[in-house]
Amino acid sequence: MNSLDLAEIDAVVLAGGLGTRLRSVVADRQKAFASVANEPFAARIFRQLRRAGVRRIVFALGHLADSAAPILDQWRCERGPEILTSIEPTPLGTGGALRHALPQLHSSTVLVLNGDSYVEADLAALLATHRAARAAITLCAVQVTDVSRYGALAFDRDGRYVSAFREKQASGGCGWINAGIYLIEREVIAAIPDGRAVSLEREVFPAYTDGRIAARCESRHFIDIGTPETYAAGADFFARVA
């Protein structure tokens, strides 16, 4: 699978969340654009997509959207993917924000990434998995030593499809989690209710655990910056994975 395949697929970066838990340390900007190791966190996602050959990226913005504008304008000046924005009028959640961006999406399959988490996933291999499985949704999964913050994935007997999304549990332990990178067919996005808050993780994905969500498990380092503690750990994380 080469980069030309990804060049035909639009990407959406979900970067509109309220970032409530981070406000004590990042109050003036959207968390995906907060500085981590001297550059906006989302810069790593942008470079990841550019390296993969993606030619068209829609940033789904909402809370503090204006704080992203100068950064996106700078990236537009570089030779690289076309950059567009979709700004939600009210908080719509991950699913609602993706549905709101649909008019700007041209491809039949859409690459979706959470703007506040990062894993150096093999995006071409994720696409190969998606096509081979003929899935409605394919997600990237990573293994962590403590699933208590995330909730864990359950798989079918062959380990190819997600059979359940387990809620966060205090017991924690090692397990596979949703890494926040998806390939989603356009008709799945179109079926999301328009104009209201919808969660991909809690409302959309569970409806497809009947053999329509494939998974690619990656042994990769993963970080999300959703809490002050993980945000503070970002610099060390990128120093290790650089």
Tab-separated table of C-alpha atoms in Angstrom:
chain	number	residue	atom	x	y	z
A	1	MET	CA	0.000	0.000	0.000
A	2	ASN	CA	1.654	3.230	-1.049
A	3	SER	CA	1.114	6.867	-0.188
A	4	LEU	CA	-0.946	7.466	-3.331
A	5	ASP	CA	-3.815	5.618	-1.677
A	6	LEU	CA	-3.759	7.963	1.300
A	7	ALA	CA	-3.521	10.915	-1.069
A	8	GLU	CA	-7.067	10.110	-2.157
A	9	ILE	CA	-8.443	10.168	1.387
A	10	ASP	CA	-9.434	13.312	3.291
A	11	ALA	CA	-8.305	13.558	6.912
A	12	VAL	CA	-10.170	15.188	9.792
A	13	VAL	CA	-8.363	16.258	12.964
A	14	LEU	CA	-10.819	16.581	15.852
A	15	ALA	CA	-9.598	19.639	17.739
A	16	GLY	CA	-12.648	21.318	19.207
A	17	GLY	CA	-12.919	19.856	22.698
A	18	LEU	CA	-13.409	22.010	25.782
A	19	GLY	CA	-10.270	20.673	27.486
A	20	THR	CA	-11.860	21.126	30.903
A	21	ARG	CA	-9.250	19.102	32.798
A	22	LEU	CA	-6.391	21.078	31.240
A	23	ARG	CA	-7.639	24.574	32.001
A	24	SER	CA	-5.410	24.916	35.058
A	25	VAL	CA	-2.338	24.776	32.786
A	26	VAL	CA	-3.657	25.666	29.317
A	27	ALA	CA	-6.417	28.262	29.505
A	28	ASP	CA	-5.804	30.504	26.495
A	29	ARG	CA	-5.872	28.085	23.593
A	30	GLN	CA	-7.410	24.925	22.217
A	31	LYS	CA	-5.527	22.036	23.811
A	32	ALA	CA	-4.538	20.456	20.490
A	33	PHE	CA	-2.579	23.635	19.767
A	34	ALA	CA	-1.003	23.986	23.205
A	35	SER	CA	2.778	24.084	23.175
A	36	VAL	CA	4.541	20.796	23.897
A	37	ALA	CA	8.331	20.759	23.600
A	38	ASN	CA	8.306	24.212	22.005
A	39	GLU	CA	5.735	23.592	19.293
A	40	PRO	CA	1.975	23.054	19.034
A	41	PHE	CA	0.969	19.502	19.899
A	42	ALA	CA	-0.990	19.216	16.644
A	43	ALA	CA	2.159	19.962	14.647
A	44	ARG	CA	3.191	16.323	15.093
A	45	ILE	CA	-0.163	15.170	13.730
A	46	PHE	CA	0.144	17.549	10.786
A	47	ARG	CA	3.627	16.244	9.940
A	48	GLN	CA	2.465	12.650	10.349
A	49	LEU	CA	-0.281	13.210	7.792
A	50	ARG	CA	2.032	15.071	5.431
A	51	ARG	CA	4.634	12.279	5.565
A	52	ALA	CA	1.900	9.728	4.830
A	53	GLY	CA	0.957	11.581	1.659
A	54	VAL	CA	-2.398	12.979	2.792
A	55	ARG	CA	-3.261	15.944	0.597
A	56	ARG	CA	-6.344	17.386	2.279
A	57	ILE	CA	-6.849	17.985	6.015
A	58	VAL	CA	-9.914	19.433	7.713
A	59	PHE	CA	-9.372	20.693	11.257
A	60	ALA	CA	-12.659	20.353	13.136
A	61	LEU	CA	-12.540	23.258	15.581
A	62	GLY	CA	-14.835	24.683	18.230
A	63	HIS	CA	-13.675	25.843	21.658
A	64	LEU	CA	-11.039	28.602	21.296
A	65	ALA	CA	-10.955	28.075	17.539
A	66	ASP	CA	-9.367	31.507	17.027
A	67	SER	CA	-6.228	30.340	18.849
A	68	ALA	CA	-5.595	27.826	16.054
A	69	ALA	CA	-5.886	30.310	13.188
A	70	PRO	CA	-2.320	31.742	13.174
A	71	ILE	CA	-0.816	28.263	13.379
A	72	LEU	CA	-2.940	26.915	10.535
A	73	ASP	CA	-2.118	29.999	8.445
A	74	GLN	CA	1.577	29.268	8.963
A	75	TRP	CA	1.135	25.674	7.836
A	76	ARG	CA	-0.787	26.841	4.783
A	77	CYS	CA	2.304	28.796	3.732
A	78	GLU	CA	4.349	25.611	3.642
A	79	ARG	CA	4.320	23.229	0.715
A	80	GLY	CA	2.038	20.472	1.810
A	81	PRO	CA	-1.563	19.394	2.255
A	82	GLU	CA	-4.503	21.691	1.700
A	83	ILE	CA	-5.789	22.849	5.099
A	84	LEU	CA	-9.448	23.636	5.755
A	85	THR	CA	-11.446	24.283	8.905
A	86	SER	CA	-14.882	23.269	10.122
A	87	ILE	CA	-16.008	25.273	13.156
A	88	GLU	CA	-18.843	23.894	15.213
A	89	PRO	CA	-21.384	26.541	16.358
A	90	THR	CA	-21.890	24.835	19.734
A	91	PRO	CA	-20.039	21.919	21.382
A	92	LEU	CA	-20.978	18.852	19.325
A	93	GLY	CA	-18.723	16.132	20.724
A	94	THR	CA	-16.433	14.003	18.579
A	95	GLY	CA	-19.231	12.500	16.497
A	96	GLY	CA	-21.156	15.716	16.080
A	97	ALA	CA	-18.021	17.620	15.057
A	98	LEU	CA	-17.203	14.970	12.468
A	99	ARG	CA	-20.758	15.096	11.089
A	100	HIS	CA	-20.568	18.894	10.949
A	101	ALA	CA	-17.410	18.622	8.807
A	102	LEU	CA	-19.026	16.238	6.302
A	103	PRO	CA	-19.862	18.884	3.638
A	104	GLN	CA	-16.128	19.611	3.334
A	105	LEU	CA	-15.161	15.973	2.864
A	106	HIS	CA	-14.844	14.613	-0.656
A	107	SER	CA	-13.584	11.055	-0.165
A	108	SER	CA	-15.691	7.936	0.372
A	109	THR	CA	-13.362	6.847	3.191
A	110	VAL	CA	-12.226	9.396	5.781
A	111	LEU	CA	-9.172	9.293	8.056
A	112	VAL	CA	-10.063	10.695	11.488
A	113	LEU	CA	-7.578	11.580	14.223
A	114	ASN	CA	-8.066	12.896	17.746
A	115	GLY	CA	-6.189	16.176	18.029
A	116	ASP	CA	-5.156	15.637	21.660
A	117	SER	CA	-3.460	12.246	21.300
A	118	TYR	CA	-0.569	10.930	19.258
A	119	VAL	CA	0.784	7.597	18.119
A	120	GLU	CA	3.218	7.100	15.233
A	121	ALA	CA	0.866	4.677	13.517
A	122	ASP	CA	1.477	3.103	10.141
A	123	LEU	CA	-1.367	4.826	8.325
A	124	ALA	CA	-0.826	2.978	5.054
A	125	ALA	CA	-1.037	-0.353	6.897
A	126	LEU	CA	-4.187	0.861	8.659
A	127	LEU	CA	-5.719	1.539	5.243
A	128	ALA	CA	-4.663	-1.900	4.011
A	129	THR	CA	-6.361	-3.473	7.039
A	130	HIS	CA	-9.499	-1.436	6.430
A	131	ARG	CA	-9.769	-2.473	2.800
A	132	ALA	CA	-8.967	-6.121	3.436
A	133	ALA	CA	-11.602	-6.316	6.166
A	134	ARG	CA	-14.186	-4.379	4.118
A	135	ALA	CA	-15.058	-2.717	7.397
A	136	ALA	CA	-17.278	0.260	8.075
A	137	ILE	CA	-14.736	1.489	10.624
A	138	THR	CA	-11.134	0.499	11.286
A	139	LEU	CA	-9.326	1.779	14.342
A	140	CYS	CA	-5.750	1.798	15.498
A	141	ALA	CA	-5.256	0.064	18.848
A	142	VAL	CA	-2.251	0.327	21.144
A	143	GLN	CA	-1.340	-1.600	24.273
A	144	VAL	CA	-0.892	0.271	27.548
A	145	THR	CA	0.092	-0.907	31.008
A	146	ASP	CA	-2.903	0.753	32.668
A	147	VAL	CA	-6.252	0.925	30.889
A	148	SER	CA	-8.064	2.576	33.800
A	149	ARG	CA	-7.950	6.045	32.189
A	150	TYR	CA	-9.154	4.860	28.810
A	151	GLY	CA	-11.314	1.788	28.935
A	152	ALA	CA	-10.251	-1.341	27.083
A	153	LEU	CA	-11.090	-2.940	23.763
A	154	ALA	CA	-12.435	-6.474	23.476
A	155	PHE	CA	-11.891	-8.456	20.274
A	156	ASP	CA	-13.524	-11.393	18.549
A	157	ARG	CA	-11.873	-14.807	18.696
A	158	ASP	CA	-9.693	-14.078	15.686
A	159	GLY	CA	-8.589	-10.731	17.087
A	160	ARG	CA	-9.548	-8.917	13.883
A	161	TYR	CA	-12.714	-7.106	14.917
A	162	VAL	CA	-13.688	-5.065	17.965
A	163	SER	CA	-16.510	-6.784	19.832
A	164	ALA	CA	-16.919	-4.320	22.716
A	165	PHE	CA	-15.711	-1.044	24.173
A	166	ARG	CA	-15.292	-1.632	27.895
A	167	GLU	CA	-15.854	1.321	30.195
A	168	LYS	CA	-13.082	2.749	32.350
A	169	GLN	CA	-12.508	0.542	35.389
A	170	ALA	CA	-10.658	1.340	38.594
A	171	SER	CA	-8.916	-2.055	38.467
A	172	GLY	CA	-6.907	-1.024	35.384
A	173	GLY	CA	-4.211	-3.401	34.221
A	174	CYS	CA	-2.577	-4.017	30.856
A	175	GLY	CA	-4.732	-4.014	27.756
A	176	TRP	CA	-5.471	-2.679	24.298
A	177	ILE	CA	-7.062	0.735	23.934
A	178	ASN	CA	-8.480	2.866	21.169
A	179	ALA	CA	-5.579	5.092	20.028
A	180	GLY	CA	-7.797	7.763	18.465
A	181	ILE	CA	-7.014	7.109	14.782
A	182	TYR	CA	-9.785	5.759	12.539
A	183	LEU	CA	-10.747	5.074	8.965
A	184	ILE	CA	-14.493	5.606	8.640
A	185	GLU	CA	-16.719	5.120	5.634
A	186	ARG	CA	-18.641	8.188	4.548
A	187	GLU	CA	-22.042	6.583	5.043
A	188	VAL	CA	-21.223	6.009	8.725
A	189	ILE	CA	-20.523	9.728	9.150
A	190	ALA	CA	-23.658	10.676	7.219
A	191	ALA	CA	-25.753	8.529	9.574
A	192	ILE	CA	-24.630	10.510	12.648
A	193	PRO	CA	-27.416	12.874	13.759
A	194	ASP	CA	-26.683	16.398	12.558
A	195	GLY	CA	-26.744	19.485	14.745
A	196	ARG	CA	-26.476	17.900	18.185
A	197	ALA	CA	-23.751	16.593	20.455
A	198	VAL	CA	-22.765	12.988	19.671
A	199	SER	CA	-19.857	10.925	20.982
A	200	LEU	CA	-18.071	8.648	18.530
A	201	GLU	CA	-16.752	6.514	21.351
A	202	ARG	CA	-19.924	6.134	23.416
A	203	GLU	CA	-22.720	6.396	20.842
A	204	VAL	CA	-21.505	5.655	17.317
A	205	PHE	CA	-18.878	2.929	17.622
A	206	PRO	CA	-20.841	0.568	19.943
A	207	ALA	CA	-23.511	0.250	17.241
A	208	TYR	CA	-20.920	-1.278	14.888
A	209	THR	CA	-19.478	-3.969	17.178
A	210	ASP	CA	-21.342	-6.633	15.232
A	211	GLY	CA	-18.331	-7.343	13.016
A	212	ARG	CA	-18.108	-3.977	11.276
A	213	ILE	CA	-15.200	-2.444	13.252
A	214	ALA	CA	-11.813	-3.832	12.305
A	215	ALA	CA	-8.685	-3.142	14.345
A	216	ARG	CA	-5.006	-2.849	13.617
A	217	CYS	CA	-2.972	-3.427	16.777
A	218	GLU	CA	0.261	-1.422	16.853
A	219	SER	CA	3.173	-1.800	19.285
A	220	ARG	CA	3.821	1.933	19.437
A	221	HIS	CA	4.281	4.613	22.070
A	222	PHE	CA	1.077	6.526	22.762
A	223	ILE	CA	0.259	9.769	24.561
A	224	ASP	CA	-2.779	11.918	25.124
A	225	ILE	CA	-2.562	15.342	26.727
A	226	GLY	CA	-5.979	15.353	28.362
A	227	THR	CA	-4.736	15.909	31.922
A	228	PRO	CA	-2.126	18.243	33.444
A	229	GLU	CA	0.027	15.200	34.237
A	230	THR	CA	0.059	13.787	30.710
A	231	TYR	CA	0.456	17.258	29.220
A	232	ALA	CA	3.543	17.790	31.389
A	233	ALA	CA	4.928	14.438	30.219
A	234	GLY	CA	4.682	15.441	26.557
A	235	ALA	CA	8.204	16.834	26.180
A	236	ASP	CA	9.822	13.653	27.503
A	237	PHE	CA	7.535	11.537	25.331
A	238	PHE	CA	8.548	13.267	22.096
A	239	ALA	CA	12.202	13.217	23.112
A	240	ARG	CA	11.931	9.410	23.306
A	241	VAL	CA	10.024	8.840	20.080
A	242	ALA	CA	11.815	11.411	17.924
